[in-house]
Structure formats: C-alpha cells, structure tokens
Coordinates of C-alpha atoms in Angstrom, one line a residue:
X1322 CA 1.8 0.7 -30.0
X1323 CA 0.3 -1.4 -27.3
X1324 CA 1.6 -0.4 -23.4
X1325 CA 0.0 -2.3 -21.1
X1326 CA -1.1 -1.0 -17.7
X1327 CA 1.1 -2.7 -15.7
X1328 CA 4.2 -5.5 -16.6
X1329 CA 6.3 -7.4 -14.4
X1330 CA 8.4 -9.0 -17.7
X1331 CA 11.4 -6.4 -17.6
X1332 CA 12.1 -7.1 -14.1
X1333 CA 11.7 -10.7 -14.1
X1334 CA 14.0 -10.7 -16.9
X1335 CA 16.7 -9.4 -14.6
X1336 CA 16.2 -11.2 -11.5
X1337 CA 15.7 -14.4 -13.5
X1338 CA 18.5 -16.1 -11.8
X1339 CA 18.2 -14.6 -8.5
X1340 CA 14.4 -15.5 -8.6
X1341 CA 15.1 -19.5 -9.8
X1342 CA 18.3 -20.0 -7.4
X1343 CA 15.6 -18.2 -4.3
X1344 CA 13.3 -21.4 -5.5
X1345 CA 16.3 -23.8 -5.1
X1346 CA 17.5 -22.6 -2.0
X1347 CA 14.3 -23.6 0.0
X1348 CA 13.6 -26.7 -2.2
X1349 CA 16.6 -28.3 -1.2
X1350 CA 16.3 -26.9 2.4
X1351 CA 12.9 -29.0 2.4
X1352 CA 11.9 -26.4 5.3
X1353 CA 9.2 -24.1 4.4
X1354 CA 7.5 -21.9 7.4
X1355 CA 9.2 -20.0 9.6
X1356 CA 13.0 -20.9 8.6
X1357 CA 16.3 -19.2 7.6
X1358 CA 14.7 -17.4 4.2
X1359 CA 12.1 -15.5 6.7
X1360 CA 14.2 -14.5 9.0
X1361 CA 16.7 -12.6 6.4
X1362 CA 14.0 -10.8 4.9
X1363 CA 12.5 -9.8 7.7
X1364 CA 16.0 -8.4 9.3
X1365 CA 16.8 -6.9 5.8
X1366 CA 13.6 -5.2 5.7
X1367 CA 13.8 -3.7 8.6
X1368 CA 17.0 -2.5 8.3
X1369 CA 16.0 -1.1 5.1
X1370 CA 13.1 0.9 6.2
X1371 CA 14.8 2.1 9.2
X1372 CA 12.9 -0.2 12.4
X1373 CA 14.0 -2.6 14.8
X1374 CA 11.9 -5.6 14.3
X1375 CA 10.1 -7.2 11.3
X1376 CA 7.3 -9.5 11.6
X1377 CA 6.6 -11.5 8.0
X1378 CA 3.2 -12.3 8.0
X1379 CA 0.7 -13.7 4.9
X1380 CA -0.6 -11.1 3.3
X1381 CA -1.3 -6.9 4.0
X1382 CA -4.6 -6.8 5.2
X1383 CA -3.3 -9.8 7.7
X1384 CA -1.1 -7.0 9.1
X1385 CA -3.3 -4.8 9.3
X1386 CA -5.4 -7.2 11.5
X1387 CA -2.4 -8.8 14.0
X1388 CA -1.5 -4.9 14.5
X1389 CA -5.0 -4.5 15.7
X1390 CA -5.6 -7.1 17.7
X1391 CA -2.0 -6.9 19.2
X1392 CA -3.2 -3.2 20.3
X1393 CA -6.3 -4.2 22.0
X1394 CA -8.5 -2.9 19.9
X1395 CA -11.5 -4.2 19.0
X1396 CA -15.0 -4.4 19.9
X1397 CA -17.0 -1.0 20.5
X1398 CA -13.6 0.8 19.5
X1399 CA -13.2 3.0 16.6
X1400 CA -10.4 3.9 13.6
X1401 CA -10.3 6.5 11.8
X1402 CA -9.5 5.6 8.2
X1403 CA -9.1 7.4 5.4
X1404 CA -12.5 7.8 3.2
X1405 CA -10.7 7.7 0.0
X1406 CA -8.2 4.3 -0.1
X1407 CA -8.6 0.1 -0.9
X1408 CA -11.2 -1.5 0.9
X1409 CA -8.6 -3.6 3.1
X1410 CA -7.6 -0.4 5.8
X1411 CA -11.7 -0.4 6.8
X1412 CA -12.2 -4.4 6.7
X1413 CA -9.3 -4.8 9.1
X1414 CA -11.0 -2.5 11.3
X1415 CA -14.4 -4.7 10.6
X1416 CA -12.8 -7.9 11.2
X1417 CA -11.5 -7.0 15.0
X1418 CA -14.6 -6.0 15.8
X1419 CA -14.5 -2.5 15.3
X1420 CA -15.8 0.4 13.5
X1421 CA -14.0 2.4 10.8
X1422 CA -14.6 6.0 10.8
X1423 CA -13.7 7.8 7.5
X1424 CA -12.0 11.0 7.6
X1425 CA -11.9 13.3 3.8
X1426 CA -8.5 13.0 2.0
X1427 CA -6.7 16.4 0.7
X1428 CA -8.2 16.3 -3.1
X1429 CA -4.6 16.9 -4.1
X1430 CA -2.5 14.3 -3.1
X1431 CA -5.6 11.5 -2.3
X1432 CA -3.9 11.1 1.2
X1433 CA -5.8 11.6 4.0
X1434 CA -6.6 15.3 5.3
X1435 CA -4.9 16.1 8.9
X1436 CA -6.7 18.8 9.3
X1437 CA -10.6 16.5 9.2
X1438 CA -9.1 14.1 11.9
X1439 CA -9.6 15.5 14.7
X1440 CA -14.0 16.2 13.8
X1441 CA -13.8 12.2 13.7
X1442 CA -12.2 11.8 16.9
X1443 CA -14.9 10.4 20.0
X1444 CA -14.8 8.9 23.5
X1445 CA -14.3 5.7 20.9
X1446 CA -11.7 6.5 19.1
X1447 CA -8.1 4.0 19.6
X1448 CA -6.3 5.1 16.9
X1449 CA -6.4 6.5 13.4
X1450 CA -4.9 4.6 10.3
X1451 CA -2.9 6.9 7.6
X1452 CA -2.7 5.3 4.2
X1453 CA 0.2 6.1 2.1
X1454 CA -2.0 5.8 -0.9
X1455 CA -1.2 5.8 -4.3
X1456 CA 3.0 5.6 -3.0
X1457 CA 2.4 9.2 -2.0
X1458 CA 3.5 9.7 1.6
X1459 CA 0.8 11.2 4.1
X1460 CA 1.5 14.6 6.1
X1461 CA 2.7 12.8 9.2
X1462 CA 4.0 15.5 11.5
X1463 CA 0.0 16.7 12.3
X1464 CA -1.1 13.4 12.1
X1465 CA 1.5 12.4 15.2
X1466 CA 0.5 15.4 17.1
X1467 CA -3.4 14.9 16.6
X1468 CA -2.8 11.4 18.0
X1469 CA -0.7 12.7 20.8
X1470 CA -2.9 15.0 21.4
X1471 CA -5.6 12.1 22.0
X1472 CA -3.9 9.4 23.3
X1473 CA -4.3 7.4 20.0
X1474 CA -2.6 4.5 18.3
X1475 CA -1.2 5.2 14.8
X1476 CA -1.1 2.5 11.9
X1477 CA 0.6 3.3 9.2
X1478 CA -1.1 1.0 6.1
X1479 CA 1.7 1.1 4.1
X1480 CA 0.8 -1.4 1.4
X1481 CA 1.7 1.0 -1.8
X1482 CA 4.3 2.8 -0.8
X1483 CA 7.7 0.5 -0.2
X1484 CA 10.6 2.8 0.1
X1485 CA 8.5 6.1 0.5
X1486 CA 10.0 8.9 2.4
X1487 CA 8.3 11.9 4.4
X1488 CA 11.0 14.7 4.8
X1489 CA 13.9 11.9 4.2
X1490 CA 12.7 9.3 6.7
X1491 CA 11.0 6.0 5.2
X1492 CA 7.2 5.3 6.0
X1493 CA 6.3 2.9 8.3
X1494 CA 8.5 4.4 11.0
X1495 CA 6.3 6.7 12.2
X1496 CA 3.3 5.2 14.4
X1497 CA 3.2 2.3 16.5
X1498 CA 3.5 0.0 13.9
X1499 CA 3.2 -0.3 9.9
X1500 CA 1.7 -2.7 7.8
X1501 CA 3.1 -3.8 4.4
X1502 CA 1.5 -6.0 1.2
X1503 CA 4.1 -7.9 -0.9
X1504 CA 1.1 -8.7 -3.6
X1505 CA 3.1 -9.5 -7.2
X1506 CA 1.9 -5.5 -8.1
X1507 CA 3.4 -3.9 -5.6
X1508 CA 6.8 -2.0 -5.9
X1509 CA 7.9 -4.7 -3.4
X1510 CA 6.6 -7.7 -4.2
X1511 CA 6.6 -11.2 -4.0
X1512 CA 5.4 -14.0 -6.2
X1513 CA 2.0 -14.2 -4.3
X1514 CA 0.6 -13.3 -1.6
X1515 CA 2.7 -11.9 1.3
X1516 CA 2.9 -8.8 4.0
X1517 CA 5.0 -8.1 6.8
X1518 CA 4.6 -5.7 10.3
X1519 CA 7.2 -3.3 11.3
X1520 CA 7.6 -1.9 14.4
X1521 CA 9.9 0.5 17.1
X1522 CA 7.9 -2.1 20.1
X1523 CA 9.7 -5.4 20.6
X1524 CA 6.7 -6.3 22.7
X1525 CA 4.1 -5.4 20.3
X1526 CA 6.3 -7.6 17.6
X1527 CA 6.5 -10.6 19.6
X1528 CA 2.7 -10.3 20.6
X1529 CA 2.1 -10.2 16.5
X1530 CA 4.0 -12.7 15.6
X1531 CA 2.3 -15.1 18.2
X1532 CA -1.0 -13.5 17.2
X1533 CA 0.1 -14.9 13.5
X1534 CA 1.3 -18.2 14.7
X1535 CA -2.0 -19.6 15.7
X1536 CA -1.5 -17.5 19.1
X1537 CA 1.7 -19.4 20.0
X1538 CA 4.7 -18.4 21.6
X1539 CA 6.1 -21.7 21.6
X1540 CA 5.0 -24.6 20.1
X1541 CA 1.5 -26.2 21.8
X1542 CA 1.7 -23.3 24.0
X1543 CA -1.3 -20.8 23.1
X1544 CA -1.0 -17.7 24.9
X1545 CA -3.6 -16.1 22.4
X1546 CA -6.5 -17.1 20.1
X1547 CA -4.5 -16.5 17.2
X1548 CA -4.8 -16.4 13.1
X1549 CA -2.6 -18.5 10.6
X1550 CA -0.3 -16.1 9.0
X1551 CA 2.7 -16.3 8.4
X1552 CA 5.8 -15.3 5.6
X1553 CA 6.3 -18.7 4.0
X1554 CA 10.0 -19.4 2.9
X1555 CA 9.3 -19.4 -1.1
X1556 CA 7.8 -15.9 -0.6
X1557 CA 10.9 -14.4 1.8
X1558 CA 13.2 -15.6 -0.8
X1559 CA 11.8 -14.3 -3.6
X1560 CA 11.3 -11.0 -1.4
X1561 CA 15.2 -11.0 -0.1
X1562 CA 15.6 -11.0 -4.3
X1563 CA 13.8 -8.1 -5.1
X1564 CA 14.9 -6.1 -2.5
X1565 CA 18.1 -5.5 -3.5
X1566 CA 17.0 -3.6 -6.8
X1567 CA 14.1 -2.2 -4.7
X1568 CA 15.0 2.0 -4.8
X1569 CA 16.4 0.9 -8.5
X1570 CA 12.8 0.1 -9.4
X1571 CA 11.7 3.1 -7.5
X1572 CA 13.9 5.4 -9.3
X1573 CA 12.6 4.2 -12.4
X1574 CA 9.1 5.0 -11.2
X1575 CA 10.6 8.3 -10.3
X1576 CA 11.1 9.2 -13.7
X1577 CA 8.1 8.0 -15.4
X1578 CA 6.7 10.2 -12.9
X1579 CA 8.5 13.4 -13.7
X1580 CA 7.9 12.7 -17.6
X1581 CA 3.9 12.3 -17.1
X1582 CA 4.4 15.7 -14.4
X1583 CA 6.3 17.4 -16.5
X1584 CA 5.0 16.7 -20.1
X1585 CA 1.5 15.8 -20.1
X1586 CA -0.2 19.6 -20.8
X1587 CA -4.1 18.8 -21.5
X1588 CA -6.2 21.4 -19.8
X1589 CA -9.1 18.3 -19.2
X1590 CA -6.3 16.5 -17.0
X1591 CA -5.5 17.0 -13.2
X1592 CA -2.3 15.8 -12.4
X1593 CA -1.6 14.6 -9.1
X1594 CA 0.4 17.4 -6.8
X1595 CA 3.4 16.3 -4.8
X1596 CA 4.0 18.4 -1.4
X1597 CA 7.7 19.1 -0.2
X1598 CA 7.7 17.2 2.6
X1599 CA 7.6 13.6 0.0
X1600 CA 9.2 11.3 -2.1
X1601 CA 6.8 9.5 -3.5
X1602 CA 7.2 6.1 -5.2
X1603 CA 4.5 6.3 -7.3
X1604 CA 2.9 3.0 -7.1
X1605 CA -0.1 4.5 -8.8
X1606 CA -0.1 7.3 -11.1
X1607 CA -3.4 8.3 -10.7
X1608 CA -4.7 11.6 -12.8
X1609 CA -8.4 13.0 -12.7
X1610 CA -10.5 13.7 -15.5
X1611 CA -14.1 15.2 -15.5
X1612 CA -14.3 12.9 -18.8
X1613 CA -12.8 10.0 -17.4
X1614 CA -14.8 7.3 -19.1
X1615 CA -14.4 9.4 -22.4
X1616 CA -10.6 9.6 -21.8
X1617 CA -10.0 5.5 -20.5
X1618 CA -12.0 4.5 -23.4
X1619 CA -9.4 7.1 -25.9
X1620 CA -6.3 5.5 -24.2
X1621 CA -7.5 1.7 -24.7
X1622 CA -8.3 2.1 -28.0
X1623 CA -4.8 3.4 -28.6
X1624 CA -3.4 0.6 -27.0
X1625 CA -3.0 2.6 -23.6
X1626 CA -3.6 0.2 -20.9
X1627 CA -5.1 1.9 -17.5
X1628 CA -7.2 1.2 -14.2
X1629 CA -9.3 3.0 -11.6
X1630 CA -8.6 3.1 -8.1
X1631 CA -11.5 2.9 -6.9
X1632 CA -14.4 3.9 -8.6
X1633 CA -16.4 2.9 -5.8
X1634 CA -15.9 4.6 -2.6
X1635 CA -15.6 2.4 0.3
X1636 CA -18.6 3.8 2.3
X1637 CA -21.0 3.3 -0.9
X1638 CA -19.7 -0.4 -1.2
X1639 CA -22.7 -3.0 -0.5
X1640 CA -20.9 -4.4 2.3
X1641 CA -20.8 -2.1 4.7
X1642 CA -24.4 -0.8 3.8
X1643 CA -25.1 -1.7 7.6
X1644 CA -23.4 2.0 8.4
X1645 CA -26.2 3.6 6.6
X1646 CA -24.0 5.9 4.3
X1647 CA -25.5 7.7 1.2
X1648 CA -24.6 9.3 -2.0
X1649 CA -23.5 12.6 -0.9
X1650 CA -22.1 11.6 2.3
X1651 CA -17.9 12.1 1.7
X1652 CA -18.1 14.3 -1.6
X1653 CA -14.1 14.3 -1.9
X1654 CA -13.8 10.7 -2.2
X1655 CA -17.1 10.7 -4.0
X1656 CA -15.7 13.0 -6.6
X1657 CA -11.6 11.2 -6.7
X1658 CA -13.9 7.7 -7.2
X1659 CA -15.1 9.8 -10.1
X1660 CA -13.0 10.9 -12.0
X1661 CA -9.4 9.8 -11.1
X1662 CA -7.4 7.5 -14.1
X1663 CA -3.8 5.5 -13.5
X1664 CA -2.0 5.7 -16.4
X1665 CA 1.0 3.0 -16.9
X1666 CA 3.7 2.3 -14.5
X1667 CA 6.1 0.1 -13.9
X1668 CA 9.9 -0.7 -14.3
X1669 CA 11.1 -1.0 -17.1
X1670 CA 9.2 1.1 -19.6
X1671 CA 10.8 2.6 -22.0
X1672 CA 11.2 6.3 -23.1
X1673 CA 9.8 5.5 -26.3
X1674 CA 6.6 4.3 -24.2
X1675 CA 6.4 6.8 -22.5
X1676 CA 6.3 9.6 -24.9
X1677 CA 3.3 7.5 -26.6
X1678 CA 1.7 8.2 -23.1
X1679 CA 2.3 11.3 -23.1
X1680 CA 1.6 12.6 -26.5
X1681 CA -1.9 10.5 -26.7
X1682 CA -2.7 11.7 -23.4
X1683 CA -2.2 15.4 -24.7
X1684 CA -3.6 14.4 -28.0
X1685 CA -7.3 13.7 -26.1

C-alpha cells in the first residue's frame, strides 16, 4: 500500500463545485483586491474564531510582520520566540528590525515552555510570540500572566493550528493579536498563498490593514511606510469554501489522531502527549524516535509517506549565524530536531490506511 504523507484529493473532491463556482464568482465580478470575497471571509473568520476584526493579508509570515510593526516594535527591541518551531516566527522578528530570543519548548507537547519565559525576559523585551505548533495549543494562562507581569505584547503565531482550542476557547484570541497562514497544507487553506490577522483592537486592525495596503488609509494618502499584502479575491473565495467543512476536516484529524495515540505500541516510539487544557487539531502528527532515520527510511520503503519538522533548529540555521549560537546551545529543540517523525495526516484517509500505519509502525 502506498499512503502518501500528505493529500489534498479527498477534499477537493468534495468541494469541487464549491471551489470552481468560488472561481466564477470573482471572474465575472472582474474585481480582484480588496472586494466583496475578502470582506466575507474575513467577517466569517472572525466570527468563527471568536474576535472582532479580521485583517486578510498575503501570506502568514506577512502577519506576523504588519502585527509587529503595527505594535511598534522594532529596532533594538526583542521577542521571545519559541526555540523549537518554523523559521517564519524568528524572521518576522528579523525583518522589523528586531531580535528573536528563543525560549526551550516543553519536550512533550513541542510548544513552548511557560515556565523558561520569564529567564529570557530583559530591559528589551516587547513581547513574547507563542506558537501553537504542530496544531497543539500552547499553555496560555501563564503565558498571559508572564506578559502582564512585564508589560509585554503577546502574538499568537497561529499558522498550524485553525480551529484549536485551549480550555474551550479558540487560539488566536488570546494576546494582542494572532497571526494565521492559509498555505494549500494547512488545515485552513487556500489554493496558494494567503494569511490573515485577528484581533480584540479595532485600532491595531485598522493600523494593519493600512500597514498591508502600501501604508494607506485611503487611496494616495500614506499615513505609513507600508508593505503590499493583501487577501486577493480568488484566495478569500476559495477560503469562505473551505471554511464551512473546516471543524469537519478537523474532526477527521481528530480521529487519525486517537488511532495513532491509541494503537501505535512500539517501545522505540514517543508519542506526542496532549495536556487537558487542549484540543488539538493535529496539523502535524509529529512522533520521536531515537532511530528516526532508521524508522523514516522503514516507513518509505513500505510506502509510508512522512516529513520532519525541522531537522534543523532555527538557531543552528546558516542565516542567523550572526547570533553566534552553537551546537549545544538549546539541547530540547536540539534533541526534538533530532529525532521527531510526522506520520500521515490529512482528511480523508481511510481506516484501512490507517491501520497500515499503524501496524508497520508497530511492526519496526
């Protein structure tokens, strides 16, 4: 049997004529940026997560960005980020000006650890950037109350985790503002690149969206030295598709999720651990393996399809060698770039998938 690693053919099948008539909407409204298609997806979205305003922007680490620079921050300021996530949470942080300052995620759930904030906290420090990694939400309570505590900004980088709830309430309505990715993998997502900002502040949402419109409020009137970025009308359509069958998909993630959990028993495989306080929605179903090349190369040559996220850790990454990290340096995300696997998942696989999974898996 051959599963790939990850398949958007089940639910393009079943949005097929949702998806083409989206198309046909905007074609023959000849109107493409900034027109009726954005603005009911970015209403629907909001009222979906549970925020007042939604800002559509072009992509998620574009969010990321207008967030920042609508908060001021920039250079000679710091973020913490998480050490362990995608390299997009620190190169927002770069491309404001600032510097990202990794904090140790809880080995467990990959999320970032409350309780290493606050030893990353200085006289620098504007705000601190959970990542609901993985679809697994982040302990937020602690993480509210550290920034409090400090006077800091929170950013929820919410790019994996669409529909993700911490003791019942959605991510992305916890800090100042939220940042989402709509790339074709996500749980949300569009047919290319696309991201959107939520946020409780309707000043903070107006200042993004100008910050996304070139810096314009109105048009020729630049209030702001701004970015392009923006939802475009094909993408909000397709989005305002999806997100109807949105916690459908999720459910179905759900129970992939409490198969692999439940039924993979190989002493050589970690399993990821789920707290009480979440829901995950399991964008990435990422196990860890002392073995893992051993076990990858097992899996593919059963016809297993799987990924790594990320085998290189963000501080070892050539790029930022400039902040002089080394080898040793943040030994959790060091030893999750290591060893962790993602096995298959996405809607629409089947049982009979599924048990292949699992039983090769335990087979190993």
């Amino acid at each position: 049997m051959k599963i790939p690693f990850v398949s958007f053919l089940p639910m393009e099948k079943e949005l097929d004529k949702e998806l083409r008539d989206a198309f046909d909407r905007v074609l023959t409204r000849s109107w493409y940026i900034e027109g009726e298609e954005d603005k009911a997806f970015e209403e629907a979205f909001a009222a979906y997560c549970g925020t007042k305003y939604c800002v559509g922007v072009g992509n998620g680490l574009d969010a990321l960005i207008l967030i920042l620079k609508a908060l001021g921050i920039g250079a000679g300021d710091e973020v913490i980020v998480p050490s362990n996530t995608y390299i997009a949470t620190a190169l927002a942080v770069t491309y404001v000006g600032a510097v990202p300052v990794f904090a140790e995620p809880d080995i467990r759930t990959f999320d970032i650890d409350p309780s290493r904030i606050e030893a990353a906290i200085t006289s620098k420090t504007k705000a601190i950037m959970p990542v609901h990694l993985y679809g697994q939400p982040c302990d937020m309570d602690p993480i509210m109350e550290i920034a409090k505590k400090h006077g800091l900004k929170v950013i929820e980088d919410c790019a994996q985790a669409h529909g993700a709830t911490y003791k019942g309430r959605k991510i992305g309505t916890f800090g100042d503002a939220a940042g989402f990715s709509f790339y074709p993998g996500k749980n949300l997502g569009a047919l290319g690149d696309a991201g959107a900002v939520l946020t409780n502040d309707e000043a903070l949402a107006k200042k993004v969206r100008a910050l996304g419109n070139y810096g314009s409020d109105y048009k020729y009137h630049h209030i702001y030295k701004g970015n392009n970025s923006r939802l475009d009308e094909f993408q909000a359509a397709f989005l305002s598709a999806k997100l109807p069958i949105l916690d459908k998909m999720n459910s179905c993630r759900r129970r992939i999720a409490a198969r692999y959990l439940s039924e993979i028993k190989n002493a050589a495989v970690i399993l990821p651990f789920v707290p009480d306080y979440a829901e995950p929605v399991w964008h990435i179903f990422g196990i860890r393996c002392a073995e893992r090349e051993k076990l990858e190369q097992y899996l593919n040559e059963k016809g297993i399809g799987t990924n790594k996220h990320y085998p290189i850790p963000i501080h070892l990454q050539e790029c930022y060698r400039e902040l002089d990290f080394k080898k040793g340096d943040y030994p959790v995300a060091e030893e999750i770039s290591a060893t962790e696997l993602s096995l298959p998942m996405f809607y629409g696989m089947t049982d009979e998938e599924i048990t292949y999974v699992i039983d090769t898996i335990n087979g190993f």
